[in-house]
Coordinates of C-alpha atoms and ligand atoms in Angstrom, one line a residue:
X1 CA 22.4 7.5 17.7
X2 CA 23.3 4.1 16.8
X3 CA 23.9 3.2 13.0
X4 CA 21.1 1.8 11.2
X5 CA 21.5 -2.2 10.6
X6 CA 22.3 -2.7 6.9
X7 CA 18.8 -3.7 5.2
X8 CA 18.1 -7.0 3.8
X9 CA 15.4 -7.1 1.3
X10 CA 13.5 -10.3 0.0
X11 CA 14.0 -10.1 -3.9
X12 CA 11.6 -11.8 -5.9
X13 CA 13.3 -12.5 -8.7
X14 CA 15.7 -14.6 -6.9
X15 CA 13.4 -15.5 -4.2
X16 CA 16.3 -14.5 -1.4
X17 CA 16.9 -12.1 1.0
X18 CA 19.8 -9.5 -0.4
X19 CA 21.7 -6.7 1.5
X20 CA 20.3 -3.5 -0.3
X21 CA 23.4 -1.5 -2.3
X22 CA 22.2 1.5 -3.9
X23 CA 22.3 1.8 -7.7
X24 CA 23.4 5.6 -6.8
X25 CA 25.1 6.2 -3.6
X26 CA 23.1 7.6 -0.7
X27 CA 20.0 7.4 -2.6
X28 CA 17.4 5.0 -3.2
X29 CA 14.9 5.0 -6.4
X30 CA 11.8 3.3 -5.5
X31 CA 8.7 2.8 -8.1
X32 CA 5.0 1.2 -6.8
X33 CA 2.7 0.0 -9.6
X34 CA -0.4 2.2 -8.4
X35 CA -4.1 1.3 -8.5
X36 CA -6.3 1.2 -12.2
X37 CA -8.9 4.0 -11.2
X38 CA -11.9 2.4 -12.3
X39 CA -13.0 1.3 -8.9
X40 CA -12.6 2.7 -5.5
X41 CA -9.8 1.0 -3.9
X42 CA -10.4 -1.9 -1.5
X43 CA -8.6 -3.1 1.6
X44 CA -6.5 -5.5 -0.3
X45 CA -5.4 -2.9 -2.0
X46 CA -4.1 -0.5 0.1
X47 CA -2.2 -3.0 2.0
X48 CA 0.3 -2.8 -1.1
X49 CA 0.6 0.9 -0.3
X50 CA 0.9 0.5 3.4
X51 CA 3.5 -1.8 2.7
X52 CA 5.7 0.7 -0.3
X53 CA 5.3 3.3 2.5
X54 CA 7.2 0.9 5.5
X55 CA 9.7 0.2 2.4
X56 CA 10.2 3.7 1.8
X57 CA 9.8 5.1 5.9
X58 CA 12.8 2.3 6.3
X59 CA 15.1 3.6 3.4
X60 CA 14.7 7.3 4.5
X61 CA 15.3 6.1 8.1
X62 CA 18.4 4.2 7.3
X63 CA 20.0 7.5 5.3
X64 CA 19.1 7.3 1.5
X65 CA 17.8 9.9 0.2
X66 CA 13.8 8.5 -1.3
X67 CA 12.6 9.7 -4.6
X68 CA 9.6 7.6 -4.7
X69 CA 7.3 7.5 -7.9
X70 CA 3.8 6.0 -7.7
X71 CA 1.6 5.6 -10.6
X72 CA -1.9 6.4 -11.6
X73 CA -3.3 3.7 -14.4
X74 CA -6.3 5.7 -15.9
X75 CA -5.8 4.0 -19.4
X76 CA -4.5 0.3 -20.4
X77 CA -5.5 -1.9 -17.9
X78 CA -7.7 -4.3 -19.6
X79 CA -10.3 -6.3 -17.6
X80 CA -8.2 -9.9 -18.1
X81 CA -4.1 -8.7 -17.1
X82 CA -3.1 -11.6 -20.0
X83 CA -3.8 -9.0 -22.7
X84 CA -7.5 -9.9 -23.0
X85 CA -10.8 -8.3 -22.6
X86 CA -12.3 -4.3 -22.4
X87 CA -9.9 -1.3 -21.0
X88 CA -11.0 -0.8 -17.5
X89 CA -11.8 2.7 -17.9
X90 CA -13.4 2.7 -21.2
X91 CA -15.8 0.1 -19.6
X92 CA -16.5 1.9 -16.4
X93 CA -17.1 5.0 -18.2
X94 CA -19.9 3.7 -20.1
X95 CA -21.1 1.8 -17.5
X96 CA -22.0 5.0 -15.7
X97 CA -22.4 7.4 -18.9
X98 CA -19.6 9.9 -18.0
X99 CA -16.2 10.8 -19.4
X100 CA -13.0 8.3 -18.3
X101 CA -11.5 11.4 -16.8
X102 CA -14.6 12.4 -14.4
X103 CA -14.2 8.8 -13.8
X104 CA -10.6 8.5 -13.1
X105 CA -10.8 11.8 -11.0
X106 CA -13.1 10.5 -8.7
X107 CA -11.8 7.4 -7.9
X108 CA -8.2 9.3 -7.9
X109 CA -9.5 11.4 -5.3
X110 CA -10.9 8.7 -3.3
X111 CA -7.9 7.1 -3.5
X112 CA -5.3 9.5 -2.2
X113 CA -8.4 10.0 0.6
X114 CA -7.0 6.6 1.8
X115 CA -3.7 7.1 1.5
X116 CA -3.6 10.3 4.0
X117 CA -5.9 8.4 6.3
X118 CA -3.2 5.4 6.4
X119 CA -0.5 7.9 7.0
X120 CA 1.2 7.1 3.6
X121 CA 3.4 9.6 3.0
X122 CA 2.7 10.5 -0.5
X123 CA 5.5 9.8 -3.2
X124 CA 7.5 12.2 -4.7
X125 CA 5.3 12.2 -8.0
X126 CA 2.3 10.7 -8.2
X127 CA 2.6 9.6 -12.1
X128 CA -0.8 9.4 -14.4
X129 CA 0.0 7.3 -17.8
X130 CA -2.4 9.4 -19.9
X131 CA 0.4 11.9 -19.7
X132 CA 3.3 10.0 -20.6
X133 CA 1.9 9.1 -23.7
X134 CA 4.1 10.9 -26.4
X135 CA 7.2 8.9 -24.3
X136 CA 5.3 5.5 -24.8
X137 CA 4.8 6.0 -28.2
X138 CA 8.8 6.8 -28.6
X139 CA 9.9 3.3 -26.2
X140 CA 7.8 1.6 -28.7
X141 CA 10.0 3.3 -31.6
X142 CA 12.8 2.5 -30.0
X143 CA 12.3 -1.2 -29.4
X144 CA 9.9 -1.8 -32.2
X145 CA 12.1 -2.9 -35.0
X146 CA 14.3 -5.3 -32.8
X147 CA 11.6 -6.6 -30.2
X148 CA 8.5 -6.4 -31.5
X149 CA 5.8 -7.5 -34.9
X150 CA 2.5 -5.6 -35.4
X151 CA -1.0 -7.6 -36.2
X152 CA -4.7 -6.7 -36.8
X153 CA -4.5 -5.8 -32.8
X154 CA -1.7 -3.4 -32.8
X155 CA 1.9 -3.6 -31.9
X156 CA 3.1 -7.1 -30.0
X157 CA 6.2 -7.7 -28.1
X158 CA 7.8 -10.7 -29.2
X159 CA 9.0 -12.2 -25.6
X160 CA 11.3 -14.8 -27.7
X161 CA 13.7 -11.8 -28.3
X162 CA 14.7 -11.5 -24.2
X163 CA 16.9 -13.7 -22.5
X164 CA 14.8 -15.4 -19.3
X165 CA 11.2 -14.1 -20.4
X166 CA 9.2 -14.7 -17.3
X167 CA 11.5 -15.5 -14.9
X168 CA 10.2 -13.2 -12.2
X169 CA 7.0 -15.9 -12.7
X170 CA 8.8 -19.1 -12.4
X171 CA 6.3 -19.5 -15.3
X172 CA 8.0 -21.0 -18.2
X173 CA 5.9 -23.9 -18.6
X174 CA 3.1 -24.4 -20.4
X175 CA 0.9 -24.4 -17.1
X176 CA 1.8 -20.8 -16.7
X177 CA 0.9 -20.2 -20.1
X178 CA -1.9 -21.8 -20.8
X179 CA -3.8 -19.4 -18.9
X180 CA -3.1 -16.3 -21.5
X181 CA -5.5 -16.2 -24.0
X182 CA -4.6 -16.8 -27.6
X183 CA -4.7 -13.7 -29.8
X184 CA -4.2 -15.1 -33.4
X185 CA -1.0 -14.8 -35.3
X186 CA 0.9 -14.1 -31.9
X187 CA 4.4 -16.3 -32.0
X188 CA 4.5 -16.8 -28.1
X189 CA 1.2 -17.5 -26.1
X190 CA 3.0 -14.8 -23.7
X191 CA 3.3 -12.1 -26.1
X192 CA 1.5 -8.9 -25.2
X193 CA 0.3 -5.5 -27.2
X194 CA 2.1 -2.6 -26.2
X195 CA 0.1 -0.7 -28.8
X196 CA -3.4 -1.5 -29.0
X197 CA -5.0 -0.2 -32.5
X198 CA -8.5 0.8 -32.1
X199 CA -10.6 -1.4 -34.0
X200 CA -12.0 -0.2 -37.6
X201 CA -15.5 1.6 -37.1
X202 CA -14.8 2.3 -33.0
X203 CA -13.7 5.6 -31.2
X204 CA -12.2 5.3 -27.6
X205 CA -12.9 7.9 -25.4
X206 CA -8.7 8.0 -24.8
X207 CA -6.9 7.2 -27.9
X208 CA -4.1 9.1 -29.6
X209 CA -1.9 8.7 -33.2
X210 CA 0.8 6.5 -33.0
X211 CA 2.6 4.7 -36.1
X212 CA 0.8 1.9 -35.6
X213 CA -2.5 3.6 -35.9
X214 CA -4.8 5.6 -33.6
X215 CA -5.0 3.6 -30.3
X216 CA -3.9 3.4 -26.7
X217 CA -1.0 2.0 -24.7
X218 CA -0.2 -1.2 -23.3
X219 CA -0.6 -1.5 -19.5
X220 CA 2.7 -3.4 -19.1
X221 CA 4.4 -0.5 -21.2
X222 CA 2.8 3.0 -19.1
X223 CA 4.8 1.2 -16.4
X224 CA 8.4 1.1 -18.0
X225 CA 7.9 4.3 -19.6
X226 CA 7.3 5.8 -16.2
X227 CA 9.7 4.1 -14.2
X228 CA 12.2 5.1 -16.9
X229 CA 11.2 8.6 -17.2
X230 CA 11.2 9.5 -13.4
X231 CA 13.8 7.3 -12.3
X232 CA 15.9 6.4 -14.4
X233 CA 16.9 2.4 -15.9
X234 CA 17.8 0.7 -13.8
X235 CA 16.8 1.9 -10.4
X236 CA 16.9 0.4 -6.7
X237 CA 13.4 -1.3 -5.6
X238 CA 10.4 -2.1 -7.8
X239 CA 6.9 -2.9 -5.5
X240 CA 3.6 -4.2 -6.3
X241 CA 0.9 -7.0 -4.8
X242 CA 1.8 -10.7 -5.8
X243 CA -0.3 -10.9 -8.4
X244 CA 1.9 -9.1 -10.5
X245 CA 4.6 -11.5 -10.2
X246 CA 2.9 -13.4 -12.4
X247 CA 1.9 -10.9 -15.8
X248 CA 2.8 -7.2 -15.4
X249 CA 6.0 -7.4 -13.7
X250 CA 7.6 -10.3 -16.2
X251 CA 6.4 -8.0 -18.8
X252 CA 7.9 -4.5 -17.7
X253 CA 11.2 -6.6 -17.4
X254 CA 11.2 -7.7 -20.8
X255 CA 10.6 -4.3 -21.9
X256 CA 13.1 -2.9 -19.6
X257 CA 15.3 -5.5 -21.3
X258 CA 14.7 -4.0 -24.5
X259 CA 14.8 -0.3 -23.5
X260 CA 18.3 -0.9 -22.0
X261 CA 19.3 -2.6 -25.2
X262 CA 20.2 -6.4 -23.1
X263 CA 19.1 -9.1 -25.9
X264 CA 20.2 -12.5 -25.7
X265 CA 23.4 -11.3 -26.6
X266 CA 23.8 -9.5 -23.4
X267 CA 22.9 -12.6 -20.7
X268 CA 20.2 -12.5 -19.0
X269 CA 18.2 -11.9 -15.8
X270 CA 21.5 -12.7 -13.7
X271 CA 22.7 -9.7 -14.0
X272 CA 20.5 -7.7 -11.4
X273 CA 20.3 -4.7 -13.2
X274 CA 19.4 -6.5 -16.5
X275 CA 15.6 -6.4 -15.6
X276 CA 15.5 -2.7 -14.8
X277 CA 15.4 -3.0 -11.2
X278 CA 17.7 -4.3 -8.4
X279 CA 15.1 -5.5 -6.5
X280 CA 11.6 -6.8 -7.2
X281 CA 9.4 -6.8 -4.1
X282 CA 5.6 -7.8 -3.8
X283 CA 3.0 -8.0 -0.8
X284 CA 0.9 -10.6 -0.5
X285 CA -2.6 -10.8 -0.2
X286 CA -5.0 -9.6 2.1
X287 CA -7.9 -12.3 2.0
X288 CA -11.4 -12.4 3.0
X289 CA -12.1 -14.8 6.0
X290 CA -13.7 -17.9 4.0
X291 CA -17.2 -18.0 4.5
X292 CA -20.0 -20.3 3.0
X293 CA -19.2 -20.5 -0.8
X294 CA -16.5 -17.5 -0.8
X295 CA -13.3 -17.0 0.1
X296 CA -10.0 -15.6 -0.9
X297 CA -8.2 -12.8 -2.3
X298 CA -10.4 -9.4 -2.3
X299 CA -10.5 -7.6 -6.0
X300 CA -12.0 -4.8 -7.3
X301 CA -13.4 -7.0 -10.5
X302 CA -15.8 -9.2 -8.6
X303 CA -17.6 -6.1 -7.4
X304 CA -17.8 -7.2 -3.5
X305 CA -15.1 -5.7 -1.5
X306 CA -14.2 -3.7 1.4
X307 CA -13.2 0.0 1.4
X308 CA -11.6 1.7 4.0
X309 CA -14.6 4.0 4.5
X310 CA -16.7 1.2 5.2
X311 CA -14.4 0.3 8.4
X312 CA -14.9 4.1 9.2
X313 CA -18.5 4.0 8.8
X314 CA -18.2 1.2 11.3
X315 CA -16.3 2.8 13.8
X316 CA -13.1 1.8 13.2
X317 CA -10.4 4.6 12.7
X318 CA -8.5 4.0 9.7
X319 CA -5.2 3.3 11.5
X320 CA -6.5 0.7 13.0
X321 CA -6.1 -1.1 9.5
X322 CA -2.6 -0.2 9.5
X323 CA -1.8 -1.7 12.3
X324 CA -3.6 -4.6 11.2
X325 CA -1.2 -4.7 8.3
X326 CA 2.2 -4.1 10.3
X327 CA 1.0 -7.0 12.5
X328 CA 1.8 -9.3 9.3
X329 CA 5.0 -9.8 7.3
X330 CA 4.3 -8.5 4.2
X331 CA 5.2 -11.2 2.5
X332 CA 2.4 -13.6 4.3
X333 CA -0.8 -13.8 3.7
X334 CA -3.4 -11.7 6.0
X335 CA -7.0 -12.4 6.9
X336 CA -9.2 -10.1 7.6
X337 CA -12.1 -10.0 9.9
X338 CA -13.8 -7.5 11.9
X339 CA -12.6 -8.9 15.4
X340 CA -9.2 -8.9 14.1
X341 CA -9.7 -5.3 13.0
X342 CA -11.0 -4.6 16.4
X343 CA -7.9 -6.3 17.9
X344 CA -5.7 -4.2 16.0
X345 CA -7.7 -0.7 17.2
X346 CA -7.1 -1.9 20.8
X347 CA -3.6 -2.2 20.3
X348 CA -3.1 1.0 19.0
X349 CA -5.1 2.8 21.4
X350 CA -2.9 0.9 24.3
X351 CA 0.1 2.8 22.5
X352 CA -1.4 6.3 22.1
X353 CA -2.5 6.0 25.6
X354 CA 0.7 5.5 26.4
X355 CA 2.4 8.2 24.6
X356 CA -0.4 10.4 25.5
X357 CA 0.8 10.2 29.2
X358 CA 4.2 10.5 28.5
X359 CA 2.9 14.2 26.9
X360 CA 1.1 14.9 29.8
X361 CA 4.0 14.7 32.0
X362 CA 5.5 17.7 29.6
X363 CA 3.1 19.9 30.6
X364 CA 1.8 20.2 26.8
X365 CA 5.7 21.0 26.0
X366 CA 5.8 21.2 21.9
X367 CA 6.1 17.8 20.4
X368 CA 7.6 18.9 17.0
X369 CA 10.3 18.6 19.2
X370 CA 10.4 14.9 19.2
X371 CA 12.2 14.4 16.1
X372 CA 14.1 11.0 15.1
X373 CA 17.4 12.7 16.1
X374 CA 18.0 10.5 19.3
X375 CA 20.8 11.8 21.8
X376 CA 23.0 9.5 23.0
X377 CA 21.2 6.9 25.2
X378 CA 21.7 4.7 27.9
X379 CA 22.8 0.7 27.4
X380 CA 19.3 -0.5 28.2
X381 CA 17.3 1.8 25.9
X382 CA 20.1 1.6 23.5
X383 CA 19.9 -2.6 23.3
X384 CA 15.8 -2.4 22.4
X385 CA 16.6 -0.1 20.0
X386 CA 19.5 -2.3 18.4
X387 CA 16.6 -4.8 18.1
X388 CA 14.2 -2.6 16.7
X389 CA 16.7 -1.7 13.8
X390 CA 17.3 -5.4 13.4
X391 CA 13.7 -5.9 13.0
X392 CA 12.7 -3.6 10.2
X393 CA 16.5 -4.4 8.4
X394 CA 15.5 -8.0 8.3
X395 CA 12.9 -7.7 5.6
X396 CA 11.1 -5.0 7.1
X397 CA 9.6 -7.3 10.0
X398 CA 6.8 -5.0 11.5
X399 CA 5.7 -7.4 13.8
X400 CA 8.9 -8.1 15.3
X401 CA 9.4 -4.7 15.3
X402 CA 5.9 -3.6 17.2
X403 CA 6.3 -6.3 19.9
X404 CA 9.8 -4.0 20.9
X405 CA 7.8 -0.9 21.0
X406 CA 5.5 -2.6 23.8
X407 CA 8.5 -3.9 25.5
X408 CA 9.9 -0.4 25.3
X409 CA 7.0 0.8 26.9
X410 CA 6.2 -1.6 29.3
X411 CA 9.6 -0.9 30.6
X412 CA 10.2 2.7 30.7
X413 CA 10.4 2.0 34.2
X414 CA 13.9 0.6 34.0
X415 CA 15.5 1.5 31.2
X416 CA 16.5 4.4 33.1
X417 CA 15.9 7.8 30.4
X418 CA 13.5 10.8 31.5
X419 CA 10.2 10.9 29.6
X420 CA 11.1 13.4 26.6
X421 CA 14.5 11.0 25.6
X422 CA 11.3 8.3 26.0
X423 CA 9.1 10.2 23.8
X424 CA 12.0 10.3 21.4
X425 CA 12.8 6.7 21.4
X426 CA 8.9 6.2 20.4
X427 CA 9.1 8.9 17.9
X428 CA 12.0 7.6 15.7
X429 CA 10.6 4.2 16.1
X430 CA 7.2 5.4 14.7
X431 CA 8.9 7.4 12.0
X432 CA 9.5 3.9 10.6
X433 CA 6.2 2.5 11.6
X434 CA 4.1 5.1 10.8
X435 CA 1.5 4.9 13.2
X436 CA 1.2 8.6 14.0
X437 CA 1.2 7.8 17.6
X438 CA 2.9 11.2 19.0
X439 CA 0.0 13.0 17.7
X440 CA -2.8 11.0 17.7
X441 CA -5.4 11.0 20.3
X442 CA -7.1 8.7 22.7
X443 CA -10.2 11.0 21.2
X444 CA -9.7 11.0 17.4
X445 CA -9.4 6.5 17.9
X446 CA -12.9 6.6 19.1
X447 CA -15.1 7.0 16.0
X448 CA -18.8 7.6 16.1
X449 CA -20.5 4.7 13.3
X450 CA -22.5 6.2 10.6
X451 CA -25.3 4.4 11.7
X452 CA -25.9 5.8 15.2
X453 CA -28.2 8.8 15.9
X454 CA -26.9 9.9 18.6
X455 CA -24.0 12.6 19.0
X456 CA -21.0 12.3 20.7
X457 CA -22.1 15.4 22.9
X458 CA -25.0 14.1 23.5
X459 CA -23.4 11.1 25.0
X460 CA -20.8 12.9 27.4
X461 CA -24.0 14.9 28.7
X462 CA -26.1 11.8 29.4
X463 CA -22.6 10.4 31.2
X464 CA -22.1 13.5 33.5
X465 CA -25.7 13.8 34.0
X466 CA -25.3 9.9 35.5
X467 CA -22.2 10.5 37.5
X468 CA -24.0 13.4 39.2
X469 CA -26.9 11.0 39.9
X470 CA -24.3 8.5 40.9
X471 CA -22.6 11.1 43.0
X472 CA -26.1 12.2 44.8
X473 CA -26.4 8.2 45.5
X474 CA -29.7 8.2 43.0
X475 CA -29.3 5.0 41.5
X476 CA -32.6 4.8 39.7
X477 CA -31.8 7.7 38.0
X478 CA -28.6 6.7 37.3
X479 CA -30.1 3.2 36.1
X480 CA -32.2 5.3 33.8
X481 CA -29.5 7.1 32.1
X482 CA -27.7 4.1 31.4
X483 CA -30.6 2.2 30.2
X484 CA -31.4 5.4 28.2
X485 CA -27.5 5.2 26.1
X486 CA -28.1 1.3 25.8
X487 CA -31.4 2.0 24.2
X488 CA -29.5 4.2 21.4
X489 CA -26.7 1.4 21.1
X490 CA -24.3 2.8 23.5
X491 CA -22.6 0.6 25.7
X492 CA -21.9 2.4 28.9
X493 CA -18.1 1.2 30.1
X494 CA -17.2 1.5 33.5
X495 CA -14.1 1.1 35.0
X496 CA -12.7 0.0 31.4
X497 CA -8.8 -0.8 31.9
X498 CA -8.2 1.2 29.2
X499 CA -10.3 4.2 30.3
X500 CA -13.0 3.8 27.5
X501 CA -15.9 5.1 28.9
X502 CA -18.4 4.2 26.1
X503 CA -18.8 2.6 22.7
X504 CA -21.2 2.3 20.3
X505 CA -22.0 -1.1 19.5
Ligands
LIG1 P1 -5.0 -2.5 -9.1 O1 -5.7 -1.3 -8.9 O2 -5.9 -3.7 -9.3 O3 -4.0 -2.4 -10.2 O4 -4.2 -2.9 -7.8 C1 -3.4 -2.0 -7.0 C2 -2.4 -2.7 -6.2 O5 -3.1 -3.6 -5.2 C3 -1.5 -3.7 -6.9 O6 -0.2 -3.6 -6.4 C4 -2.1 -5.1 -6.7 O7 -1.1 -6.1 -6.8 C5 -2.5 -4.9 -5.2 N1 -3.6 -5.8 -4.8 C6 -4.7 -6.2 -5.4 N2 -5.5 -7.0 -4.7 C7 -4.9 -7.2 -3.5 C8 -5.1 -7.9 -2.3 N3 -6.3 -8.6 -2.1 N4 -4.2 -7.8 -1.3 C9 -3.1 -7.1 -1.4 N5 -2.8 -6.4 -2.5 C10 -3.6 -6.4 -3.5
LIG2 ZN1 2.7 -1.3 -13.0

């Protein structure tokens, strides 16, 4: 097998690509801010996930060893990220009547529901903050007297005390602050609680003693406390959507500052491991497609988004959405519509038909087999392999790198190997990809919408009944049947390239 391509990453705090160099040889230490379980999780959001889990497929791929944290936020996050506003939790909770745990265990649930169905191999340790409050409490100890001043509110941290607060934003300027609201007696517009007191008269439904008073963590803090805990200060690679570029992720480094004892003494943000984190790497948005007086970025806060069940109920298999994702850069914006989500299903079903012949010609042979231990292979194979390695090490370009799995395929022809080295070629490539397609089915891609009455049995029945008609030259009776599946939404498909026979529509 030919060595992996050394991996260059796109760092945001630079804003350049840099060759990945573990903080631990052999390993790599990789922590993904994970979802605020008030909400189900939308689309948007699990594009961030899709994206940690091509980050962490690649760095298993290229020979670290992956100890992957995600977190659970079921306390903290307030409804405005500048320190403003309601806890998330709290608010949902009451909303509905029921405690914040029922609450964050359902939409917990729901959310590692959409991580299997993506294929996103779950992390090492999924992380919930309520737990790792006793260690919040002690960071804030530790930084308190140095870093931080208390007020009516709770404990602040003063981001004066760092060297290059906020340069992970590009935001020191007073645009970038003027958008955080003003909590009076704070010394920086920018400075945020990392111990919120709970007000005199009120009870939270999550709040525990702390010096500073019964209360409840900062958001910005659960996440440094974690990352800390689990992985150690500093680690390799630090993921989240773009949006926290701007607040959370500034703020964590600024704390990681202070937990790792750097003040202005000790430089700055030049020093990579100053911030806690080699690398800082963020997806960008998935968008709505801009219709009549709406547009933009999806969120959980204005109450109208798209969850992967409804593309289910739809229809569409889950994967499908993958491969909508791996067909962008990460780092671009993607819009979503439903004929690009279509687009996307077709493409995947093009591959698992493919694979699924290349199983048929071995006789049902086991395909555990197919691990990504390659033999040696021949030039040919061996050169669209080199460029699939280059594609994924260049920033973890999925597009690039699905466009060589078509080639492969188109060209299995000539490239000279048998079909089980082929199946192998397509296995290791989709051990970085992720698409499942050595086990997936032509079958399981073809997904029955909620809507429709009528079974998927009752469908293949009606079809054979017609081919016997069609057989026996009775046409009217064949007519009938068809006209009978259109009736109930099914659009009869014959001689579909792809071997489709019917869909629902
Ligand atoms: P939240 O549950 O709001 O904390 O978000 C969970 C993750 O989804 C975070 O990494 C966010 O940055 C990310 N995210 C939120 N909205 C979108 C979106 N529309 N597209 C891509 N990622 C998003
Ligand atoms: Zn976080």
């Amino acid at each position: 097998m030919t060595t992996p391509a050394p991996l260059n990453l796109f760092n945001s705090l630079t804003r350049a690509l840099e060759p990945f160099t573990p903080v631990h040889p052999g390993e790599a230490r990789v922590y993904t801010c994970g979802p605020t379980v008030y909400n189900y999780p939308h689309i948007g959001n699990m594009r961030a996930y899709v994206f940690a889990d091509i980050l962490g497929r690649t760095l298993t791929y290229n020979g670290y060893r992956l100890t992957h944290i995600i977190n659970i936020t079921d306390v903290g996050h307030l409804t405005d990220d500048a320190d403003a506003g309601e806890d998330k939790l709290e608010q949902a909770a009451a909303a509905a009547a029921r405690s914040i745990w029922d609450i964050a265990q359902h939409y917990t649930e729901a959310f590692w529901a959409d991580i299997a169905a993506l294929n996103i191999r779950p992390p090492a340790e999924w992380s919930i903050a309520s737990a790792f409050v006793p260690q919040m409490i002690a960071a804030a100890e530790q930084i308190a007297a140095q870093h931080c001043y208390e007020l009516p509110g709770g404990l602040y941290f003063d981001t004066g005390t760092v060297a290059d607060y906020g340069r992970l934003a590009r935001a020191a300027t007073d645009e970038g602050e003027g958008r955080i609201e003003a909590v009076e007696g704070k010394r920086h517009p920018a400075d945020f609680a990392i111990w919120r007191r709970t007000p005199p008269g009120e009870t939270r439904q999550m709040e525990w003693d702390s010096p500073w008073g019964r209360g409840a963590p900062g958001w910005h803090l659960e996440c440094s406390v974690m990352s800390a805990a689990l992985l150690g200060l500093p680690f390799d690679i630090h993921t989240g959507g773009i949006d926290h570029r701007e607040i959370h992720h500034p703020n964590e480094i600024a704390q990681n500052q202070a937990l790792q004892g750097f003040d202005h003494t000790h430089g700055g943000l030049d020093c990579a491991q100053h911030s806690g984190a080699k690398l800082w790497m963020h997806n960008n948005f998935l968008v709505a497609r801009a219709e009549e007086g709406r547009s933009g970025k999806m969120s959980k806060s204005s109450g109208e988004f798209l969850r992967l069940q409804l593309l289910i109920d739809r229809g569409y298999h889950p994967m499908a959405y993958r491969m909508l994702c791996l067909q962008a850069h990460y780092r671009s914006e993607l819009e979503f519509s439903w004929e690009g989500l279509g687009a996307a299903l077709t493409r995947l079903k093009r591959l698992v038909m493919a694979v699924e012949k290349l199983k048929l010609g071995l006789g049902g042979r086991d395909i555990e087999a197919f691990t990504v231990a390659l033999p040696p292979q021949p030039p040919m194979s061996a050169a669209y392999f080199h460029t699939f390695q280059q594609a994924i090490a260049d920033d973890l370009n999925t597009a690039l790198a699905l466009t060589v799995v078509e080639q492969v395929i188109a060209n299995f022809g000539n490239i000279g190997i048998g079909e089980s080295m082929q199946l192998s070629l397509l296995a290791t490539m989709d051990s970085v990809l992720g698409l499942n397609l050595l086990a997936l089915t032509r079958a399981d891609l073809r997904l029955r919408p909620k809507s429709a009455a009528i079974t998927e049995a009752e469908i293949e029945a009606t079809l054979a009944q017609r081919k016997e008609a069609r057989a026996a030259r009775d046409f009217a009776k064949s007519d009938a049947l068809r006209a009978h599946l259109t009736a109930q939404g099914v659009e009869v498909m014959d001689g579909d390239p792809l071997g489709w026979d019917w869909k629902l529509s």
